XYZ file of C-alpha atoms in Angstrom:
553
model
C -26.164 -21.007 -18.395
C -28.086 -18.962 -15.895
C -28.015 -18.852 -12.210
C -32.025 -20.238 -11.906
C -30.730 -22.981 -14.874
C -28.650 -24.236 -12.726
C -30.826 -24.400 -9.686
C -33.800 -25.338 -11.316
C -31.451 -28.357 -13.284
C -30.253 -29.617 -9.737
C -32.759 -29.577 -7.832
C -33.169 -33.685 -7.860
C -30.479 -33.268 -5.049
C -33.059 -32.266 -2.739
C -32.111 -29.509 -0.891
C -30.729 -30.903 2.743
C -29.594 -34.259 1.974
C -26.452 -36.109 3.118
C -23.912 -34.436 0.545
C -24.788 -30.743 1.160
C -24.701 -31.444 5.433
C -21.094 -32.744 4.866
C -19.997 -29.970 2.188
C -21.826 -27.199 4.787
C -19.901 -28.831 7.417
C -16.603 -29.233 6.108
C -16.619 -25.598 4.848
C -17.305 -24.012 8.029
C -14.709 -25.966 9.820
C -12.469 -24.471 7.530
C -13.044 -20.924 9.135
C -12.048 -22.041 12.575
C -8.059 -21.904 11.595
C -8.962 -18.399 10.527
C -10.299 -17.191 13.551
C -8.236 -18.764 15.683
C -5.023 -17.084 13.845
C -5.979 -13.711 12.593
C -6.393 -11.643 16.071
C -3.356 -13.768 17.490
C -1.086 -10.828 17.106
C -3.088 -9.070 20.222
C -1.457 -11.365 22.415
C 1.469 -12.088 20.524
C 2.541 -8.526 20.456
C 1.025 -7.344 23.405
C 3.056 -4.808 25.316
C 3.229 -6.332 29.366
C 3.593 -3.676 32.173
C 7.592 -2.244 31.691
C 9.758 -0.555 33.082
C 13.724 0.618 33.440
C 16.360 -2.117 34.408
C 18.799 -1.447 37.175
C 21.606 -3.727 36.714
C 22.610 -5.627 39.816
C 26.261 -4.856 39.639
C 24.872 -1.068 40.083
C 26.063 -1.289 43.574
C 22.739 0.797 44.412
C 21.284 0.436 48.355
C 17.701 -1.204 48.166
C 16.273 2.169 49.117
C 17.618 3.957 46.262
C 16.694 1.475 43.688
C 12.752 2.522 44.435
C 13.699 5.759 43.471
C 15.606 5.272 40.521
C 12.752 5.588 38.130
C 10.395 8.510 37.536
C 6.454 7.926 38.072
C 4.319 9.225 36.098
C 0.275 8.793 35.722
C -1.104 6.677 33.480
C -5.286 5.893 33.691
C -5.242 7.610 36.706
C -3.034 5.491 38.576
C 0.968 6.045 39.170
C 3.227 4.062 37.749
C 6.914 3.562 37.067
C 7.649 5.733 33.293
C 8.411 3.445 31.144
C 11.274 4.366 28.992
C 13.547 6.436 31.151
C 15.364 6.254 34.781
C 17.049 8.776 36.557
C 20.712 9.151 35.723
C 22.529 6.347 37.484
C 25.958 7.304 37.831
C 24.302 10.063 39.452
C 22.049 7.731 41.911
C 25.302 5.369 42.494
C 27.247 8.661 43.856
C 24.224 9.448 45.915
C 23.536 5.888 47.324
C 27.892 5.530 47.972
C 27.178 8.992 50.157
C 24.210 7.536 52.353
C 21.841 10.499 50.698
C 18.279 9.817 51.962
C 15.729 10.111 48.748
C 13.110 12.800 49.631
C 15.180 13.977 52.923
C 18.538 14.728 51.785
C 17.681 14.662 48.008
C 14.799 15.741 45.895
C 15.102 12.764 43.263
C 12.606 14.899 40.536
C 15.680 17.383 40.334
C 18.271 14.384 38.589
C 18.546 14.286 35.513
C 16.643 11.151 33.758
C 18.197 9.401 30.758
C 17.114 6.090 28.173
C 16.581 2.809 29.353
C 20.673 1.511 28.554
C 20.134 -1.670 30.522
C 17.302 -2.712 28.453
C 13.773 -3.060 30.358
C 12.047 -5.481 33.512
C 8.711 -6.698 32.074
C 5.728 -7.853 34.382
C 5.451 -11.747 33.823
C 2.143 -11.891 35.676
C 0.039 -12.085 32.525
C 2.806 -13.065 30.122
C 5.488 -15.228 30.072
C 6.509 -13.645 27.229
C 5.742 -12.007 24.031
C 7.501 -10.825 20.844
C 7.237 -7.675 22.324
C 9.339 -8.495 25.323
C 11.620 -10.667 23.771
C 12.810 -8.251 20.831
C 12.088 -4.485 23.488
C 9.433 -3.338 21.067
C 8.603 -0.301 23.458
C 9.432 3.125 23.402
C 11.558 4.647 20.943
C 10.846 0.880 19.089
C 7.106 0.832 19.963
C 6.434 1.566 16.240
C 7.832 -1.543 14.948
C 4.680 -3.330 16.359
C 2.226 -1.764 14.319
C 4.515 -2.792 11.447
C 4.303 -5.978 12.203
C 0.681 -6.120 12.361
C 0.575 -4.207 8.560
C 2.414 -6.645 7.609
C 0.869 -9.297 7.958
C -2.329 -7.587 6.416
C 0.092 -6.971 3.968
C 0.320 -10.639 3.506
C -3.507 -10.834 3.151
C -3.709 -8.172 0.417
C -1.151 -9.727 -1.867
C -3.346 -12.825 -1.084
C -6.439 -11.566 -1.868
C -5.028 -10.323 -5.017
C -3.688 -13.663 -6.151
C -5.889 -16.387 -4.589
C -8.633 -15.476 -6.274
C -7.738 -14.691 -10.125
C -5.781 -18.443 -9.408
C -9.246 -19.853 -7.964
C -11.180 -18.525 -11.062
C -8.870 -19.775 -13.326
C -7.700 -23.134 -11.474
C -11.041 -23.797 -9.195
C -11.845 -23.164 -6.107
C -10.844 -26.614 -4.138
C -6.786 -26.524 -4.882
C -6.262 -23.025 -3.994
C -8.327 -23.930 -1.306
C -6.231 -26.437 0.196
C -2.983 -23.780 -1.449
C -3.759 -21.804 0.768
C -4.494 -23.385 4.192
C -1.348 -25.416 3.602
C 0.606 -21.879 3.018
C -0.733 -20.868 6.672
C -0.063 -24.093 8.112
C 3.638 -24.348 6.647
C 4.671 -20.503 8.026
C 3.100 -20.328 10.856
C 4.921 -23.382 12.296
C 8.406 -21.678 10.517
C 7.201 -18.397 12.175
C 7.989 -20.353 15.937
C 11.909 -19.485 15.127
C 12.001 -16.652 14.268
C 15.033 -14.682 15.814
C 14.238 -11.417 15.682
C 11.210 -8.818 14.931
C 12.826 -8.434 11.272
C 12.387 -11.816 10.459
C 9.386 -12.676 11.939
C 7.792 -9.325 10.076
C 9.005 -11.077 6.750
C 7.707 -14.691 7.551
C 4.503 -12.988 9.020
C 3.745 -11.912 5.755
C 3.488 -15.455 3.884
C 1.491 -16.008 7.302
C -1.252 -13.807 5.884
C -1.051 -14.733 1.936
C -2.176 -17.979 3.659
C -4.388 -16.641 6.033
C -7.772 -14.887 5.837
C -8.089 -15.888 1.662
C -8.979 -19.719 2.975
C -12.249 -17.959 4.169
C -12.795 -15.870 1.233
C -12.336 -19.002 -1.182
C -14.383 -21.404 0.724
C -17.157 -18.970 1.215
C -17.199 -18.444 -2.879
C -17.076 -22.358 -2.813
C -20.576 -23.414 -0.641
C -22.286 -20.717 -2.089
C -21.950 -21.876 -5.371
C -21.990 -25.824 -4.335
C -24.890 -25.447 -2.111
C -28.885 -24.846 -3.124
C -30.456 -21.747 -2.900
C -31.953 -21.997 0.357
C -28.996 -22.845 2.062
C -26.655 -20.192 0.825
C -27.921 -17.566 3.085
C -27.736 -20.338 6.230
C -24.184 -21.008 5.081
C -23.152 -17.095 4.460
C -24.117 -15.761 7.164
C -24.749 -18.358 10.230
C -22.600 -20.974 9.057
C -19.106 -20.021 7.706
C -19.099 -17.057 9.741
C -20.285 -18.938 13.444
C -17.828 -21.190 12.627
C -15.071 -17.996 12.385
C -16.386 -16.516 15.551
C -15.825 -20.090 17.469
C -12.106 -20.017 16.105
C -12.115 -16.568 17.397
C -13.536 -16.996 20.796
C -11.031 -20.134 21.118
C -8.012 -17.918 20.836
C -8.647 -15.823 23.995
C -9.201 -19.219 25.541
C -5.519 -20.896 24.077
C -4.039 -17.820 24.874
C -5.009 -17.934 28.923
C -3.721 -21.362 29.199
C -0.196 -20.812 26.856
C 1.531 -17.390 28.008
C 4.639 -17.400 25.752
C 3.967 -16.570 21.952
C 5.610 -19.855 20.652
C 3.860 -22.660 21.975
C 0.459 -20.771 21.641
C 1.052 -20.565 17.708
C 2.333 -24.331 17.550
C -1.255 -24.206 19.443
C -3.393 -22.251 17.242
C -1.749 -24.146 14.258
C -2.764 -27.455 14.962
C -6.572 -27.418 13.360
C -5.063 -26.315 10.184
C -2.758 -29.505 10.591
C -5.741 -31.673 10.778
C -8.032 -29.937 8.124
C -5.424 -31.085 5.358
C -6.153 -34.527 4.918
C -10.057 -33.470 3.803
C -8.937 -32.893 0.494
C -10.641 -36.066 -0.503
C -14.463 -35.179 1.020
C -14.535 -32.049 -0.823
C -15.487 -32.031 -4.309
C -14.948 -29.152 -6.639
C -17.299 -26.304 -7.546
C -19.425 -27.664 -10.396
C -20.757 -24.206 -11.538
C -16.548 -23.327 -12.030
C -16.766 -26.618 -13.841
C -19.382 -25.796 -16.165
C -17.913 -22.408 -16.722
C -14.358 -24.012 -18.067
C -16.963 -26.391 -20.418
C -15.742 -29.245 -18.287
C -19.089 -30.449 -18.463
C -18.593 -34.126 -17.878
C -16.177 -33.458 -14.410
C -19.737 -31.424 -13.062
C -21.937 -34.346 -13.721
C -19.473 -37.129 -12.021
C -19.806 -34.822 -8.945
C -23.399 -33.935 -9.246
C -23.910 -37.976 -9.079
C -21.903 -39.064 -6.417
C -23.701 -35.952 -4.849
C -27.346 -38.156 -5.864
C -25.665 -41.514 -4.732
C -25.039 -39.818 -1.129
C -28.528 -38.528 -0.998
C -29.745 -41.323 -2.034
C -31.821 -40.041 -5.298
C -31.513 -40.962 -8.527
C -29.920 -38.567 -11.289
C -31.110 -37.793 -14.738
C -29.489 -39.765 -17.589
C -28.370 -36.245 -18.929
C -28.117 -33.613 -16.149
C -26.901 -30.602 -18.416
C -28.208 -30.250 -22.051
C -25.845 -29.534 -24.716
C -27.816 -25.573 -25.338
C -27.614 -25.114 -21.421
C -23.572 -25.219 -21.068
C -23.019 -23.225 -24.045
C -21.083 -20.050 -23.123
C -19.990 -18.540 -26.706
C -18.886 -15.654 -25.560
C -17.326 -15.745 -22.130
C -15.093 -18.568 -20.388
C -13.804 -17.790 -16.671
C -9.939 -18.511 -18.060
C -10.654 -15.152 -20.802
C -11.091 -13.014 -17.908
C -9.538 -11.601 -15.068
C -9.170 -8.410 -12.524
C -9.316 -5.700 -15.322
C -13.025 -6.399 -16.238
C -13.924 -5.111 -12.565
C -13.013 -1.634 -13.910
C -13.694 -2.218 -18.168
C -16.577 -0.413 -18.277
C -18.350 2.415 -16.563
C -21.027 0.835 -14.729
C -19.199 -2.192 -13.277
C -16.003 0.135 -12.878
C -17.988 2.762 -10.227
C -19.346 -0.488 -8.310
C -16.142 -1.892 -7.992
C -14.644 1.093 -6.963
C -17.554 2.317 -4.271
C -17.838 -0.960 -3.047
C -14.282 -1.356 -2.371
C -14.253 2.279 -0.471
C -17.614 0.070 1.457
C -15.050 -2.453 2.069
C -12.154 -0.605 3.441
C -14.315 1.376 5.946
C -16.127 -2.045 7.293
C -12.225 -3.407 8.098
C -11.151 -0.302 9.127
C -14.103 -0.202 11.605
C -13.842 -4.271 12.641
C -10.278 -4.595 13.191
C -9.605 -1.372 14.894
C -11.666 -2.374 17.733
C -10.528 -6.148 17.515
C -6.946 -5.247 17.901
C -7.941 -2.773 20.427
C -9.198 -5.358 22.708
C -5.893 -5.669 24.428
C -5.896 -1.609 25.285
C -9.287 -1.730 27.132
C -9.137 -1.738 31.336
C -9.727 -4.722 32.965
C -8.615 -8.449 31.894
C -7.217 -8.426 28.368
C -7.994 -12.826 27.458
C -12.103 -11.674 28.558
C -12.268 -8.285 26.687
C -10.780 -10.142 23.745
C -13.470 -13.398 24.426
C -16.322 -10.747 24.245
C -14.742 -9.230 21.174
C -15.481 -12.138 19.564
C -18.592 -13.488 20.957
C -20.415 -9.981 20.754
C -20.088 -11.184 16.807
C -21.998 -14.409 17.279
C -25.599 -12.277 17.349
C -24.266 -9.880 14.910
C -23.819 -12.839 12.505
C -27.061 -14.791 13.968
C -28.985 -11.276 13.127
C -27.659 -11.183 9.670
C -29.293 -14.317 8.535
C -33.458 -12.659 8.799
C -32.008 -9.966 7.599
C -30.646 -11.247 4.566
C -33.620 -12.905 3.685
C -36.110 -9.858 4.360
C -34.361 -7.001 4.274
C -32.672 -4.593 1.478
C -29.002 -5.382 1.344
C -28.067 -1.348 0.839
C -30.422 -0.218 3.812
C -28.676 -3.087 6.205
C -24.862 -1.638 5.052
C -25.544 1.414 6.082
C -27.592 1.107 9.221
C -24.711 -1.346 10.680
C -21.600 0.678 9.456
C -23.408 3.920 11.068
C -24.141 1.876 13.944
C -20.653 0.972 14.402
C -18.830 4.187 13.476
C -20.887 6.621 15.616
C -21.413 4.235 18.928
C -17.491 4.122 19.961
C -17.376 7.818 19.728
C -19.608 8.268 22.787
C -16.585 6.340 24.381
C -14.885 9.848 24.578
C -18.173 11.176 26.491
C -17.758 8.492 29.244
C -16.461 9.865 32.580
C -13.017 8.053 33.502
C -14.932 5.521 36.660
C -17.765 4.142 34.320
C -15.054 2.161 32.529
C -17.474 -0.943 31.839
C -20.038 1.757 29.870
C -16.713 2.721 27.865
C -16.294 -1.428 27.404
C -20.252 -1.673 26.273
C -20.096 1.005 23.883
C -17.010 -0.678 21.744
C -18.582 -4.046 21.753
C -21.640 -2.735 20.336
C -19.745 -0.745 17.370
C -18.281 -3.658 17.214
C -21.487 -5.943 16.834
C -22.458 -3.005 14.146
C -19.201 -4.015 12.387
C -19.796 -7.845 12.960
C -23.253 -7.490 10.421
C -21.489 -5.271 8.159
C -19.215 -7.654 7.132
C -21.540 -10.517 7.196
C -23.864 -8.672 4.782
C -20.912 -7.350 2.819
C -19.663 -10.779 1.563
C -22.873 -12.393 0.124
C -23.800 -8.536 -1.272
C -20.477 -8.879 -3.009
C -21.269 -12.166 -4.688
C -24.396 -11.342 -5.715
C -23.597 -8.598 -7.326
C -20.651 -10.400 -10.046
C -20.948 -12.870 -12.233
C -19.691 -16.307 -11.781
C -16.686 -15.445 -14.261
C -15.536 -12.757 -11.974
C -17.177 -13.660 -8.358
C -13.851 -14.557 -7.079
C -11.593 -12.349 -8.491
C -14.164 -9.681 -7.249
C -14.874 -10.741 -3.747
C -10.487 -11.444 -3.550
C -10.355 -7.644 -4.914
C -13.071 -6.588 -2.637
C -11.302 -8.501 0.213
C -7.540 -6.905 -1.159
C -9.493 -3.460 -0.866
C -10.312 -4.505 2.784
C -7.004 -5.434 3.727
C -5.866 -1.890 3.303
C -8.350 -0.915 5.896
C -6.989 -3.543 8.388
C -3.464 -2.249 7.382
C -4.412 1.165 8.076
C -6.132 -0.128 11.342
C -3.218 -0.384 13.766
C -1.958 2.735 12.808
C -5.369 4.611 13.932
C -4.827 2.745 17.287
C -0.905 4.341 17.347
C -2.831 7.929 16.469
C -4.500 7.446 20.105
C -1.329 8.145 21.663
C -1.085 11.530 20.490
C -4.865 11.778 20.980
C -7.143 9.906 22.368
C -10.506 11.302 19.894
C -8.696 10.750 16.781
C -8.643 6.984 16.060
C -12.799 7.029 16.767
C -12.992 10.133 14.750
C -11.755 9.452 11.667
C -12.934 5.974 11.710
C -16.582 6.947 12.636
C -16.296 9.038 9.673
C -15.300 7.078 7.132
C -17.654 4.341 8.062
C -20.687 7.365 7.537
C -19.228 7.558 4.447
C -19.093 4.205 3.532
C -22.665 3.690 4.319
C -23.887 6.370 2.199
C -22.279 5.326 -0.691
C -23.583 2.129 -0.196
C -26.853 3.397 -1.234
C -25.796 3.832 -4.760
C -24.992 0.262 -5.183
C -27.697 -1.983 -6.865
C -30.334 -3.827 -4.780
C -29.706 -7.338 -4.906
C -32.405 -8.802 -2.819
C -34.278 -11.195 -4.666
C -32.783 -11.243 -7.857
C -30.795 -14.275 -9.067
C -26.975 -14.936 -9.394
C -25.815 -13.309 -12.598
C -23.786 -15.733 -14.637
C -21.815 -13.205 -17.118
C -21.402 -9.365 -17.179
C -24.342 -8.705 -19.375
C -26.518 -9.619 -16.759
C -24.965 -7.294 -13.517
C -27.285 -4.500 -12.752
C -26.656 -1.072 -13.022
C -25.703 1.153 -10.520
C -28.301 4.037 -9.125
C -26.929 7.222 -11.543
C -26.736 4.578 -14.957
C -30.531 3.316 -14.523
C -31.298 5.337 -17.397
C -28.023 3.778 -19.706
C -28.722 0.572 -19.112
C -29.499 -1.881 -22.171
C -31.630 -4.893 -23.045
C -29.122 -7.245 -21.812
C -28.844 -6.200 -18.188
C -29.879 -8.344 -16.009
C -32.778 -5.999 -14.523
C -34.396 -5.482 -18.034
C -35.531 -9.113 -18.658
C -35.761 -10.799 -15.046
C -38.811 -9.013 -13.025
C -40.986 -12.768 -13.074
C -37.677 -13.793 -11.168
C -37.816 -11.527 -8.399
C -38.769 -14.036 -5.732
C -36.136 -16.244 -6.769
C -34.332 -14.887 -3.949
C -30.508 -17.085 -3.858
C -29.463 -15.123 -0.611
């Protein structure tokens, strides 16, 4: 059965009626866990103001212990160096002679060595953070990047799972898998005794994580009506993910030490458990699997809650024949079976790992930017709320191809100016990264509903969890373009500014989806630009030009 079948079978619901408010609803909440934990690492690992301990048994005068550790210049101002000390056997002699630092002795000429007493951290923003509890600085700086992977790492494996189990199990109990995975490992994550074995639990952290969004957006946009899929795609789900977002800033002012604020940020994933019972499964999945009677008991208690009456027989024996494809006979190798759908997969995953690449470079980089780090992270995230607001006229107006690359050129080429800014306009510097990142913020609104209207409903969420597994190797790759900005300052911006060109470009080759309806099965996906002239009878864009209007995003 085809995508306007289906529609124009179901349309006695009405289309804003008392049972798609509360699915709307309840699927958007759903996003606020998400946002709330997938940026928490910035203050989790963040790396507080450090320097040298001087053991107090040093037997060092007061006025030597000033001059124990090197300054050195960092943003223009001088500061303590933090990751070596002058050579304190040699201070200890100096201090036990009465030497007078910068009278009797020039300290720059003493030899320095490694921090051997371990490190004093500033406790004036944090109490404490995995960073200072485990020393993740200097020579073990780079295990904090690692951390951050791997947790991404987490969300890839996810990606790759959640949604062949989702297309071949439904949506709702992978769902629920998932958010109860998060829930579960974050709260196992709190005792974690060292940086090894929080990396590892961090990891079942993300399998849990950022796939709940994925599978709930797959989930309204194939419960709700036409009309509302766009409201729910773009403004809806995603508002809902920039509220959990702009909460975590706000947690993490009020809970300085990394333990209670993720028994903090944990707690609406607690609560969103017990909804199993409000939300129904996806009836199109339903209908797919020929469990044609299980769609029609939700589809009327659907009527009964908006308060219409259903049809005696809502789905005809000829319209829920599917002879030749069933969701359970396929799975991530038809994204690449033949030519056509294998070059969209493949561009639109390169589309995908340039958008994260783009979004979470300057998300995580919130943190690194002067001035307060809970506000630059708060405008991080609500700099997305008219990113995501804008997406929604542009959805319905606008060509999906032309909108990718407009917003990832917008967002790859703004930050680079950054490098242009002299060193006292630091709040142009700030401006500049939030509006890459609003660039960012539409390109991956527009990227998800693209994504699903581009597959068929026996492969929509295996392809938007592959899409979203190709993405997660941009936000792997993401921390590690921040750690290339401390050999030079350009690169990060660089190399992300060009991949997100490049991303954009090829975005032009996919196929326009605006106004066209939701294909069902792969004879009716469109054709990429260079196969126009292969394309059969079958396609989709051979038989459906009276459809055109029938826009479902």
């Amino acid at each position: 059965m085809q995508a306007s079948d289906y529609d124009d079978v179901t349309t006695f619901l009405g289309e804003w009626g008392s049972f798609q408010k509360r699915i709307m609803l309840l699927l958007c909440i759903s996003a606020i866990p998400n946002g709330l934990s997938l940026f928490s690492i910035v203050f989790l690992a963040d790396t507080p103001a450090h320097h040298c301990a001087i053991p107090s048994n040093a037997n060092i005068s007061a006025e030597w212990i000033n001059y124990s550790i090197p300054l050195e210049e960092d943003k223009g101002v001088m500061r303590y160096n933090k990751c070596t000390r002058y050579k304190l056997d040699v201070i200890q002699r100096l201090s036990d002679n009465r030497s007078v630092p910068g009278i009797d002795v020039n300290v720059t000429e003493i030899e320095q060595e490694s921090c051997k007493d371990g490190w004093e951290y500033d406790k004036s923003i944090y109490v404490s953070t995995i960073v200072s509890e485990w020393d993740l600085v200097c020579s073990d700086a780079w295990k904090v990047p690692v951390i951050t992977s791997t947790c991404f790492f987490g969300i890839l494996a996810g990606s790759f799972i959640s949604g062949q189990l989702s297309d071949r199990f439904g949506r709702k109990i992978v769902l629920f898998g998932t958010i109860g995975l998060h829930t579960l490992f974050t709260f196992i994550l709190i005792l974690s005794t060292s940086w090894f074995m929080f990396s590892a639990l961090f990891f079942f952290v993300g399998m849990g994580g950022l796939n709940t969004f994925l599978i709930a957006f797959v989930l309204g946009a194939e419960i709700l009506t036409p009309c509302l899929r766009t409201i729910y795609s773009t403004v809806g789900i995603s508002i809902f993910f920039a509220i959990g977002y702009m909460l975590l800033p706000l947690a993490a002012f009020f809970i300085r030490d990394w333990r209670m604020l993720l028994i903090a940020i944990n707690v609406p994933g607690v609560f969103y458990l017990p909804l199993w019972r409000l939300i129904p499964e996806s009836p199109r999945w339903l209908l797919s699997q020929g469990r044609v009677e299980e769609a029609e008991a939700i589809l009327r208690a659907a009527a009964r809650k908006n308060r219409v009456t259903a049809p005696e027989v809502i789905f005809q024996p000829l319209q829920t024949e599917n002879k030749t494809e069933k969701l359970s006979r396929h799975n991530v190798g038809d994204l690449v079976k033949s030519k056509n759908i294998r070059w969209i997969t493949i561009m639109l995953s390169f589309v995908w790992i340039a958008v994260s690449i783009g979004y979470f470079a300057l998300s995580l980089n919130s943190s690194n930017l002067h001035g307060n780090p809970f506000l630059n992270c708060f405008l991080s995230a609500a700099v997305e709320v008219p990113g995501i607001i804008l997406s929604w006229p542009l959805l319905r107006s606008c060509s999906r191809r032309l909108c990718l690359f407009a917003t990832l050129f917008l967002g790859g080429v703004l930050p680079l100016f950054t490098l242009l800014i002299p060193r006292d306009l630091k709040l142009v510097s700030i401006a500049l990264e939030m509006m890459g990142k609003f660039g960012f913020s539409v390109a991956f609104t527009i990227v998800y509903p693209f994504t699903a209207e581009l597959y068929p409903t026996v492969l929509r969420n295996t392809a938007v969890g592959t899409c979203s597994m190709a993405a997660r190797l941009g936000s792997i790759a993401a921390p590690y373009f921040l750690y290339l900005g401390t050999y030079s300052k350009s690169l990060p911006y660089i190399l992300m500014g060009g991949l997100c060109v490049l991303g954009g470009l090829l975005s032009l080759l996919l196929p326009e989806t605006y106004g066209m309806p939701l294909p069902e099965t792969l004879d009716h996906m469109q054709t990429i630009q260079r196969f126009k002239k292969t394309q059969n009878s079958n396609t989709l864009s051979g038989d459906t030009t009276a459809v055109e209007n029938d826009s479902v995003f």
